[in-house]
mmCIF file of C-alpha atoms in Angstrom:
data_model
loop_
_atom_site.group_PDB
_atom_site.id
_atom_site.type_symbol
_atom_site.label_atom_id
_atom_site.label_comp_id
_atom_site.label_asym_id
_atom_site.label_seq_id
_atom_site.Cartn_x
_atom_site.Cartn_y
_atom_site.Cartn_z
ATOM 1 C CA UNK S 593 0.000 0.000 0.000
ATOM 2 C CA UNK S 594 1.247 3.608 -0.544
ATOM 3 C CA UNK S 595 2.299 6.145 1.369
ATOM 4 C CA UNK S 596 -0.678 8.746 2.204
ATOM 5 C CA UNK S 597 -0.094 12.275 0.476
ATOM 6 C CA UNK S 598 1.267 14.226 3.296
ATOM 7 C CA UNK S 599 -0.001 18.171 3.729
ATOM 8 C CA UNK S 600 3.523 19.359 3.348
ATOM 9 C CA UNK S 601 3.706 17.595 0.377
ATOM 10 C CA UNK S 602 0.689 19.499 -1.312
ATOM 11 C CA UNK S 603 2.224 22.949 -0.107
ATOM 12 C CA UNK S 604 5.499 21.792 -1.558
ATOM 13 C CA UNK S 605 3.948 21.424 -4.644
ATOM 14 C CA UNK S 606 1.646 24.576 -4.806
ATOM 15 C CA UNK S 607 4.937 26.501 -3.194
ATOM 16 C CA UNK S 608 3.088 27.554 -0.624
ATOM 17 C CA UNK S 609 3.705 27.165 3.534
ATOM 18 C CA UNK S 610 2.469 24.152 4.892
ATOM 19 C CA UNK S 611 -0.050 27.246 7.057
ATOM 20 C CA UNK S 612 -1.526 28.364 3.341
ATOM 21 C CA UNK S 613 -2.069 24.916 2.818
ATOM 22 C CA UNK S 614 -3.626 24.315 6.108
ATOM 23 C CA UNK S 615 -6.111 27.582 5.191
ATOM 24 C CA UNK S 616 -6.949 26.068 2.366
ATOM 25 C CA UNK S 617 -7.769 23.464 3.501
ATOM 26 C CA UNK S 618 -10.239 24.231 6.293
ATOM 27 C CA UNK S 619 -11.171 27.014 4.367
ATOM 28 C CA UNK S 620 -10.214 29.832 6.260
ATOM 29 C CA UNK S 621 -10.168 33.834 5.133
ATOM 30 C CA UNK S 622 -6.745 35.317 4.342
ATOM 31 C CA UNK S 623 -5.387 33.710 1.429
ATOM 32 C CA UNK S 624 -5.446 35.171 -2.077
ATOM 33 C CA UNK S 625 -7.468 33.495 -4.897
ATOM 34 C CA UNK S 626 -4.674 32.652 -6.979
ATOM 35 C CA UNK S 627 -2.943 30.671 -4.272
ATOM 36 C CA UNK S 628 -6.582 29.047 -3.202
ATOM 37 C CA UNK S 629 -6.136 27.914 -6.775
ATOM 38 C CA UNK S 630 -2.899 26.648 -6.597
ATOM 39 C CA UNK S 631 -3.341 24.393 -3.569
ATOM 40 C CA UNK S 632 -6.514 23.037 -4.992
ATOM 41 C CA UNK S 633 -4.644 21.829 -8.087
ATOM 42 C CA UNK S 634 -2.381 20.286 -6.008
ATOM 43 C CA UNK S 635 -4.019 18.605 -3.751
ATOM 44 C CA UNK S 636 -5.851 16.876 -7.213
ATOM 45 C CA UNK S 637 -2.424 15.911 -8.822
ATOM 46 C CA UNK S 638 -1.260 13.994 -5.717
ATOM 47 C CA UNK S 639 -5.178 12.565 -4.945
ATOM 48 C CA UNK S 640 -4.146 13.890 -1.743
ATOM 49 C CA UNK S 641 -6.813 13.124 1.157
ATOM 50 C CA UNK S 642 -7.524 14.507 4.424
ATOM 51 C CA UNK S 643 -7.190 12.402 7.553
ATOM 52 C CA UNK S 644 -9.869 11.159 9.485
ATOM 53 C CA UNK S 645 -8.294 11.637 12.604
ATOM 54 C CA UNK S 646 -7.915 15.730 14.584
ATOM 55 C CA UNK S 647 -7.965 18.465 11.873
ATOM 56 C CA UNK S 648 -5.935 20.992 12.758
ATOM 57 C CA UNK S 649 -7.512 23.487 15.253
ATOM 58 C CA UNK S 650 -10.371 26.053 13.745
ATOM 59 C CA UNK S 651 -9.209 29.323 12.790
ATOM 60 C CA UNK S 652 -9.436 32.218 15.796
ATOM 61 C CA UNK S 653 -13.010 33.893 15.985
ATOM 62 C CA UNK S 654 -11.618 36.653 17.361
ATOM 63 C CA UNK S 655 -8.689 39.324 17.782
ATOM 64 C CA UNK S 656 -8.075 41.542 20.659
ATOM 65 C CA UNK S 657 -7.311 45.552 20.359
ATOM 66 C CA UNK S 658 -6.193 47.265 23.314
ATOM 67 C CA UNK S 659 -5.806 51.246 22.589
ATOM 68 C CA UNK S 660 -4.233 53.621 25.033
ATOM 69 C CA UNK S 661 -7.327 55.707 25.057
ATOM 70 C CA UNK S 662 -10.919 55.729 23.172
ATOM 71 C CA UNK S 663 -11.491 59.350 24.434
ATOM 72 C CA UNK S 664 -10.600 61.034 20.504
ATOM 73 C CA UNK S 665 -12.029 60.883 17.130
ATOM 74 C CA UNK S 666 -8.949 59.360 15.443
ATOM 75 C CA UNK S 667 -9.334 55.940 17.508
ATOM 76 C CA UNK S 668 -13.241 55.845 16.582
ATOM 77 C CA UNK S 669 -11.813 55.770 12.925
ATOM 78 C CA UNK S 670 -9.526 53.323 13.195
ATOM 79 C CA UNK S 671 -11.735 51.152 15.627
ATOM 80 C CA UNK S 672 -14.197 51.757 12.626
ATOM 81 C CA UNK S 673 -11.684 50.134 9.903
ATOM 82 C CA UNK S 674 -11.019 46.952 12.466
ATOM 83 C CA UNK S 675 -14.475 45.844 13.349
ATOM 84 C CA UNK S 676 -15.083 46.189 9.067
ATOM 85 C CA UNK S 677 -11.422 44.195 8.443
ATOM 86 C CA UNK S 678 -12.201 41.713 11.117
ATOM 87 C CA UNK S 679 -15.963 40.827 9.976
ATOM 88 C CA UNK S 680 -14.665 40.684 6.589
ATOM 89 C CA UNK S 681 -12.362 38.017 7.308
ATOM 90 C CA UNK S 682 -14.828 36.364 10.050
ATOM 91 C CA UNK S 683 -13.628 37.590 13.205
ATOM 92 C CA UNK S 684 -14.905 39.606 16.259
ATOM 93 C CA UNK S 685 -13.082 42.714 17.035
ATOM 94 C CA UNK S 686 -12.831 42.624 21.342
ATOM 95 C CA UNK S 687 -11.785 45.875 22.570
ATOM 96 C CA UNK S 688 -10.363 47.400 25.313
ATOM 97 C CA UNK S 689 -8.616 50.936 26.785
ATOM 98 C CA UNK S 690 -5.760 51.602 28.718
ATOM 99 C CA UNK S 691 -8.219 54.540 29.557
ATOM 100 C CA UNK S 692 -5.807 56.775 31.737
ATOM 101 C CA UNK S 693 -6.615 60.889 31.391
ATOM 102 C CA UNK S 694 -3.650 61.757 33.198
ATOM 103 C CA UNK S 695 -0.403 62.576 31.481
ATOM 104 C CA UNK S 696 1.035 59.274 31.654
ATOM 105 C CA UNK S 697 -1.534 56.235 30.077
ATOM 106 C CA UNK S 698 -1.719 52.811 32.509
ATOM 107 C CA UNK S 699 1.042 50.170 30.724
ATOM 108 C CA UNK S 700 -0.091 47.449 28.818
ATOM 109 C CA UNK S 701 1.631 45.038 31.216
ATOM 110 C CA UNK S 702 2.732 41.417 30.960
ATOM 111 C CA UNK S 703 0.267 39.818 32.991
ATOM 112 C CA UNK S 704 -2.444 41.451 31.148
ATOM 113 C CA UNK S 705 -1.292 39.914 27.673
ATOM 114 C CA UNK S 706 -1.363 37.129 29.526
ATOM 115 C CA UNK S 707 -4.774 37.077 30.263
ATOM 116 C CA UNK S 708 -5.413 38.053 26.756
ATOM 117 C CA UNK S 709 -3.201 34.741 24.861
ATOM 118 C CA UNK S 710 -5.539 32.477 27.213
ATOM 119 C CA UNK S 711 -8.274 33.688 25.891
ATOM 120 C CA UNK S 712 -7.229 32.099 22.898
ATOM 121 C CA UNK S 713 -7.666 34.933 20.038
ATOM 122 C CA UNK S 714 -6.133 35.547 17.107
ATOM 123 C CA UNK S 715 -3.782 37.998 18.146
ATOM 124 C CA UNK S 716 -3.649 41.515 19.640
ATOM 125 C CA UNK S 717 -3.500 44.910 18.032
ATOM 126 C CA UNK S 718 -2.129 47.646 19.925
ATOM 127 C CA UNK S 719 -3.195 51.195 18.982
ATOM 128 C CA UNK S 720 -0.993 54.003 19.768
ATOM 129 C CA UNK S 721 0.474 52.754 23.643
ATOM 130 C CA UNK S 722 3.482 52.623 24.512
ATOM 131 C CA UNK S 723 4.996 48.756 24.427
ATOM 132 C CA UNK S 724 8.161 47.587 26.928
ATOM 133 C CA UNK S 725 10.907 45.001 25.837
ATOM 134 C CA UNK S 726 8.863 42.947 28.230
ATOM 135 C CA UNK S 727 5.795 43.380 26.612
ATOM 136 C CA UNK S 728 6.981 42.154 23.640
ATOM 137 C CA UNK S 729 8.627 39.556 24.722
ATOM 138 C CA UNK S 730 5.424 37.823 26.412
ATOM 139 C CA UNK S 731 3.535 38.252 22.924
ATOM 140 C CA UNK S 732 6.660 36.185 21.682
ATOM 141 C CA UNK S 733 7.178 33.372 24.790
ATOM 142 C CA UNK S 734 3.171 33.023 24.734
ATOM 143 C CA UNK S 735 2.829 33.092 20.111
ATOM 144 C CA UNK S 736 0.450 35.835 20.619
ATOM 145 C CA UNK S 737 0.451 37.584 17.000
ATOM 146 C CA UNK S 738 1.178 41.503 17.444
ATOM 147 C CA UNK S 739 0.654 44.083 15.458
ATOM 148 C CA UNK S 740 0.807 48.120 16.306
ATOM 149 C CA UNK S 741 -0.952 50.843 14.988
ATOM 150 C CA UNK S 742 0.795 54.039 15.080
ATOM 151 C CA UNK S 743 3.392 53.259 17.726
ATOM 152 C CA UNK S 744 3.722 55.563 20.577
ATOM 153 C CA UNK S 745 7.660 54.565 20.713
ATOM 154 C CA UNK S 746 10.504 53.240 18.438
ATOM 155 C CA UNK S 747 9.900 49.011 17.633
ATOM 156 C CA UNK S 748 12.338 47.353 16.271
ATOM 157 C CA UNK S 749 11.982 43.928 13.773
ATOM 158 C CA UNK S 750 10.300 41.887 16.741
ATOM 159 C CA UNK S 751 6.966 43.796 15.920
ATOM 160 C CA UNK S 752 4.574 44.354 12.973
ATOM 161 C CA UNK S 753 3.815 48.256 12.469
ATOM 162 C CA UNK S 754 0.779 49.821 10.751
ATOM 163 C CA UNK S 755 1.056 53.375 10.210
ATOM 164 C CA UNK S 756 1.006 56.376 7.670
ATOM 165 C CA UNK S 757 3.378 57.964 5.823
ATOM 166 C CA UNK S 758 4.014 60.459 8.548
ATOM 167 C CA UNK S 759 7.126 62.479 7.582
ATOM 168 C CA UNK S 760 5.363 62.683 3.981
ATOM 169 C CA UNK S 761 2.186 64.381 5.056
ATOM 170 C CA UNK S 762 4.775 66.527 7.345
ATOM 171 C CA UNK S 763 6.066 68.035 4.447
ATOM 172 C CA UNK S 764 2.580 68.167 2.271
ATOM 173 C CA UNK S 765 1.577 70.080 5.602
ATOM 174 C CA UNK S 766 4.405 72.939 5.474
ATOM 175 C CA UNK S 767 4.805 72.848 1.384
ATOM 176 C CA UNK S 768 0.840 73.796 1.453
ATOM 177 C CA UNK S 769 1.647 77.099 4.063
ATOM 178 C CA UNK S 770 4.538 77.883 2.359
ATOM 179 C CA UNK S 771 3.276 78.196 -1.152
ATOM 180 C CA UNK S 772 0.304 80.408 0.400
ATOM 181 C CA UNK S 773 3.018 82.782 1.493
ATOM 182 C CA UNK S 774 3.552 81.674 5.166
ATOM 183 C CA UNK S 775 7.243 81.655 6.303
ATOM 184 C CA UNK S 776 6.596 81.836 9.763
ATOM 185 C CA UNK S 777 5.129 78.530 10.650
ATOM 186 C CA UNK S 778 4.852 76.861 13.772
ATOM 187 C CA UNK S 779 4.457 73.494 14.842
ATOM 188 C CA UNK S 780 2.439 72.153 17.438
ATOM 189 C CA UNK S 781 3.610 68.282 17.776
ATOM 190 C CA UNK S 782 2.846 65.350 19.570
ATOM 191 C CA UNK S 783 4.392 63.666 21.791
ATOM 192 C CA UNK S 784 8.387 63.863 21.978
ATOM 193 C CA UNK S 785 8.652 59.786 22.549
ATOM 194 C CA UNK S 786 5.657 59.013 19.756
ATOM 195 C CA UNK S 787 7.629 57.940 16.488
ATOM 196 C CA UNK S 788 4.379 59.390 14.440
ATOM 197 C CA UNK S 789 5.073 62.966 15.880
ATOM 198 C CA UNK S 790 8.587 62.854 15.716
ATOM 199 C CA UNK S 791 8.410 62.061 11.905
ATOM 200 C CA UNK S 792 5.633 64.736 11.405
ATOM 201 C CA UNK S 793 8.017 66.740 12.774
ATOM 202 C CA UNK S 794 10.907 65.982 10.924
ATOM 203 C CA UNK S 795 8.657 66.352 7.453
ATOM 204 C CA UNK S 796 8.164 69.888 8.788
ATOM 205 C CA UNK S 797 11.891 70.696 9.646
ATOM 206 C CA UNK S 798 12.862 69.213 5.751
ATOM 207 C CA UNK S 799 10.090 71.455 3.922
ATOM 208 C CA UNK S 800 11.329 74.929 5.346
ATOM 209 C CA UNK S 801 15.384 73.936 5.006
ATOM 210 C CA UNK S 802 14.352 73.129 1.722
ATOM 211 C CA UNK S 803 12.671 76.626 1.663
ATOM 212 C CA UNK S 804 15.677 78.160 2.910
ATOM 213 C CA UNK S 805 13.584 78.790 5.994
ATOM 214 C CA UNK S 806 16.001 78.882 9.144
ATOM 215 C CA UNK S 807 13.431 76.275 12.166
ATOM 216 C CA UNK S 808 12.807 78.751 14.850
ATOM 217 C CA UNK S 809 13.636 76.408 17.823
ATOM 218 C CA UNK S 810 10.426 79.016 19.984
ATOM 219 C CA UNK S 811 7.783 77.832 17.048
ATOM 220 C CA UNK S 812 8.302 74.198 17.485
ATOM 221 C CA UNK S 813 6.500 72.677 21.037
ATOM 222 C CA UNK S 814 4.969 69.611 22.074
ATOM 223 C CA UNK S 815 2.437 67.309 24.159
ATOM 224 C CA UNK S 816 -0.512 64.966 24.003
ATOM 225 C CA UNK S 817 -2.577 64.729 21.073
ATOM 226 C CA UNK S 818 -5.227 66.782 22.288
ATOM 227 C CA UNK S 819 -6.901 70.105 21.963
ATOM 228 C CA UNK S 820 -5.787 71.413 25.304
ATOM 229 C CA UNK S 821 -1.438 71.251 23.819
ATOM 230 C CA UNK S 822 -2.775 72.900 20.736
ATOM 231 C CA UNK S 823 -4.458 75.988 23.030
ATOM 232 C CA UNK S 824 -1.790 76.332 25.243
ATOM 233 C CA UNK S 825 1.030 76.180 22.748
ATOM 234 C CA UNK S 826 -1.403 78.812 21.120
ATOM 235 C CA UNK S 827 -1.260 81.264 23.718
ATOM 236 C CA UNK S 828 2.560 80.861 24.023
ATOM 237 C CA UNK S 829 3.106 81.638 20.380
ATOM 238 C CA UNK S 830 0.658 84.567 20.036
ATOM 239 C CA UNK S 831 2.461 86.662 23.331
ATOM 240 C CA UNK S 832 5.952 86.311 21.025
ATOM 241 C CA UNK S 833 7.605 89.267 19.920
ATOM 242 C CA UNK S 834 6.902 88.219 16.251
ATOM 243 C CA UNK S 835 4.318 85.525 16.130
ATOM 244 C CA UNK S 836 3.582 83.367 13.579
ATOM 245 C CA UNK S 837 1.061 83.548 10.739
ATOM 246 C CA UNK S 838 0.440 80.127 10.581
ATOM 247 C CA UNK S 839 0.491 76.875 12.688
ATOM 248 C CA UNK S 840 0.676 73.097 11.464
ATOM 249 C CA UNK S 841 -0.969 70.609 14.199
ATOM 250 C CA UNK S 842 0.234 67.133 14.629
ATOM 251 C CA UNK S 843 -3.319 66.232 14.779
ATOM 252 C CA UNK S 844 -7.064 67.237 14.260
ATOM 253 C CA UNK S 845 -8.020 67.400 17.409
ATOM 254 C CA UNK S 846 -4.470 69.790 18.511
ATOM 255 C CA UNK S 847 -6.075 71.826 15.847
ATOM 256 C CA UNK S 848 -9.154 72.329 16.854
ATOM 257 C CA UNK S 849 -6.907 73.709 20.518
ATOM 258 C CA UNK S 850 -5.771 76.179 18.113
ATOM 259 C CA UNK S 851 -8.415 77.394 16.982
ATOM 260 C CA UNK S 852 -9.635 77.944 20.852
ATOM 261 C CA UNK S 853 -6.881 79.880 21.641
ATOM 262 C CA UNK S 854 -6.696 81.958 18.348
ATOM 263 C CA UNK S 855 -10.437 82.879 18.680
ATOM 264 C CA UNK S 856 -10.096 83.540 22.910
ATOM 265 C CA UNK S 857 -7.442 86.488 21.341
ATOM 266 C CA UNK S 858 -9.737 87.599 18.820
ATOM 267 C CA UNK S 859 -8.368 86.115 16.188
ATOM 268 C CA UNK S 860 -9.949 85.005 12.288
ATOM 269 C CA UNK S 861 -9.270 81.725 11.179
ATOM 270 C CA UNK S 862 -7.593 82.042 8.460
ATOM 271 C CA UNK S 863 -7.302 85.702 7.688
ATOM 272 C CA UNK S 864 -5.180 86.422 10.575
ATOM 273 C CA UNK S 865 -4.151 82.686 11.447
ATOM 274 C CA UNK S 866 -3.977 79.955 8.669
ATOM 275 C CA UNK S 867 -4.167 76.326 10.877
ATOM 276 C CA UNK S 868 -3.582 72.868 9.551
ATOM 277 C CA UNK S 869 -4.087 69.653 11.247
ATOM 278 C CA UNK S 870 -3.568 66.093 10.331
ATOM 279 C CA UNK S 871 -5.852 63.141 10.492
ATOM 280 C CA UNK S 872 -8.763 63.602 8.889
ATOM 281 C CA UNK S 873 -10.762 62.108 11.006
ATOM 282 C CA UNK S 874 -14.556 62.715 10.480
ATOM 283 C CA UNK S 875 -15.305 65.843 12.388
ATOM 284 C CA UNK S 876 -12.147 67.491 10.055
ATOM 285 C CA UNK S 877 -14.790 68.811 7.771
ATOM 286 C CA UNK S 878 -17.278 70.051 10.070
ATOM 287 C CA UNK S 879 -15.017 72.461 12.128
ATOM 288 C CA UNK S 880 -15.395 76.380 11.935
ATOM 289 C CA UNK S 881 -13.743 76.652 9.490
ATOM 290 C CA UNK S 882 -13.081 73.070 7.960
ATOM 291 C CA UNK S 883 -9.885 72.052 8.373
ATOM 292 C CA UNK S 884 -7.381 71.591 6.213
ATOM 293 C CA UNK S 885 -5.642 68.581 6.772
ATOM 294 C CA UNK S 886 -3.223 66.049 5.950
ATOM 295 C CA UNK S 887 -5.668 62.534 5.902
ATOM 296 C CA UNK S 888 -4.587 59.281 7.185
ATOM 297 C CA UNK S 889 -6.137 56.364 6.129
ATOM 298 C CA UNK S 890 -7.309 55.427 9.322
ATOM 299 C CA UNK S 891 -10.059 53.255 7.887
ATOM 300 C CA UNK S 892 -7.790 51.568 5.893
ATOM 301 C CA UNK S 893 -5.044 51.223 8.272
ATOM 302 C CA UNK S 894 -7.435 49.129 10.880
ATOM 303 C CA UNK S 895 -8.207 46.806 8.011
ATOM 304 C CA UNK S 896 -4.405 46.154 7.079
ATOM 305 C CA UNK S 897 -3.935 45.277 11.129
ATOM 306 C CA UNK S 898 -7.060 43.015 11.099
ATOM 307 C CA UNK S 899 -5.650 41.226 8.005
ATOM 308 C CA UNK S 900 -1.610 41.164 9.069
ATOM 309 C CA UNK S 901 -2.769 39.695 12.621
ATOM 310 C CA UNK S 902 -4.679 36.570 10.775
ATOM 311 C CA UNK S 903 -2.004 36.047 8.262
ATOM 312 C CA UNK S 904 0.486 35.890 11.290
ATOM 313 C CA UNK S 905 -1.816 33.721 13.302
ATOM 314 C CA UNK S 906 -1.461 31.602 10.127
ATOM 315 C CA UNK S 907 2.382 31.650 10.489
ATOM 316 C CA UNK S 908 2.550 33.644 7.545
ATOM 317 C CA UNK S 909 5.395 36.238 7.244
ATOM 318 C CA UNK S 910 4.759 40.157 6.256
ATOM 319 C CA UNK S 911 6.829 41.504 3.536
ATOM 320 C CA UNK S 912 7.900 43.973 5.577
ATOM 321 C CA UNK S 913 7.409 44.620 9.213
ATOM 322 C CA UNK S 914 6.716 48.698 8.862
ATOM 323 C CA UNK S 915 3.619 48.807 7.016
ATOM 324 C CA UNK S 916 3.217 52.896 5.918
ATOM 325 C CA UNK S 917 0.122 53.852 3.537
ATOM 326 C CA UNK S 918 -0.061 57.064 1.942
ATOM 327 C CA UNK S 919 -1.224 60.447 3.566
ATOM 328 C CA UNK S 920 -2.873 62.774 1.247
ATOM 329 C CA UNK S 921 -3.401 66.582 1.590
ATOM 330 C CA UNK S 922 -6.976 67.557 2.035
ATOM 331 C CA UNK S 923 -7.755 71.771 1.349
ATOM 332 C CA UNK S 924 -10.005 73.317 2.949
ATOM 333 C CA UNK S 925 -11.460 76.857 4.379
ATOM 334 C CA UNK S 926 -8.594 77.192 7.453
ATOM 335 C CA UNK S 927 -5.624 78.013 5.320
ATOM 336 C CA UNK S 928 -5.121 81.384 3.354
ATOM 337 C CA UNK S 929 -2.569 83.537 2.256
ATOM 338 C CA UNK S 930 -1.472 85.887 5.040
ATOM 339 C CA UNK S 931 -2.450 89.294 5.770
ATOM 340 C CA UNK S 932 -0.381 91.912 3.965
#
């Protein structure tokens, strides 16, 4: 009697991982047509047949996000583009906040990924917290798939990142004021530690050197991503000997800060203040003014986790571990040329 047609055999022959095959298989989401396909015809040439005995175990039914706080538009759109990704794929999106309003968010900690691999999930997809070498680590000892959103500190190779193109948008942000006539442009960043606001930053910084524009070190200032740094940066700026005629937020919502402050001093937005934000999240447009904005696909950028933790729970590796899609510059009614 022959041998029986092993799986690795059939994903040998489609060139696939003996995972895809597995997918395929038990017909799980993730995998591409074309390689559906593929292992089909394989699994035909070799008369391969599936054993009677334990399958392999069903696919996760759901995937856990924890974000470091649910208290901002920006996380409603991303949570928005998960819960789609996930049901697209057949899984349930479970939730959770490290919910802190202070200046400094609870950590993530080790025991509570613990808690989270027992549950058995997919994996977990950290939005925007801050995550510890021992954090990481436990996703890794316990095969927990991870994948970050926006991370709120430098990751190296261990962990799967999700973002935008950050420094990009930076300089669609500043090349937009500039060509309006601004050349005294402020910044009003994000955190120091969050790698999104530091390359935001750094976008900003290339467009005026390109400019020829000297970065005043007293227009550049920082905090949490949150309308009261934008308002109190705001008031700094305006009580300068030579303030600036425009200011470029890190986010929306530090925007919308500016605009506080700008109005408390009797200020128009734009004629004598021209503010930009980035995000795009949905209340962008209905601001007074609308912003303009540089837009993130946050929508999108939820999906691409949802998908990158199943193909991971699948042992499937990314092409690359920074994942980046493209900002775009959205005008609206806050920018104008400045007063003469």
């Amino acid at each position: 009697m022959s041998e029986r047609v092993r799986l690795s055999e059939v994903a040998a022959h489609a060139g696939v991982s003996k995972a895809t095959a597995s997918k395929v298989l038990n017909g799980r989401p993730g995998v591409a047509e074309e390689t559906r396909r593929l292992v089909s015809e394989a699994i035909a040439a070799l008369g391969y047949e599936p054993s009677t005995g334990p399958r392999d175990a069903p696919a996760p039914k759901s995937m856990h996000v924890v974000f470091d706080t649910m208290l901002n538009i920006y996380a409603v759109d991303v949570l928005d583009g998960l819960i789609k990704g996930g049901a697209e794929l057949g899984v349930e999106v479970v939730t959770a906040s490290l919910g802190s309003e202070g200046p400094v968010h609870e950590p993530l900690t080790t025991a509570r990924i613990e808690r989270i691999a027992a549950k058995g999930g997919a994996g977990l997809v950290v939005v925007t917290a801050e995550l510890t070498d021992a954090e990481i680590e436990a996703c890794e000892r316990l095969k927990l798939p991870l994948v970050v959103i926006d991370p709120a500190n430098p990751l190296d190779e261990r962990v799967t990142s999700i973002g935008a193109t950050n420094w990009a948008g930076g300089v669609q942000a500043t090349r937009h004021l500039l060509g309006l006539g601004h050349n005294r442009i402020a910044f009003a960043g994000g955190p120091a530690r969050s790698v999104p606001a530091r390359e935001r930053l750094h976008g900003y910084r290339e467009a005026l050197e390109s400019a020829g524009i000297a970065v005043d070190a007293a227009l550049v200032g920082s905090g949490r991503f949150g309308a009261e740094t934008g308002a109190s940066f705001t008031e700094r700026l305006l009580d300068l000997d030579e303030p600036p005629t425009a200011v470029f937020a890190a986010s929306d919502s530090i925007a919308i800060g500016v605009f506080r402050a700008a109005r408390r001093r009797g200020l128009d937005v734009p004629a004598d203040l021209s503010v930009i934000g980035f995000d795009d999240a949905h209340n962008a447009a209905w601001t007074e003014p609308p912003l303009t904005t540089v837009k993130q696909p946050l929508r999108q950028m939820g999906r691409a986790a949802a998908r990158t933790v199943l193909d991971l729970a699948s042992g499937l590796v990314p092409d690359s571990h920074h994942v980046q899609l493209a900002t775009t510059l959205v005008i609206r009614e806050s920018t104008a040329p400045p007063r003469r």
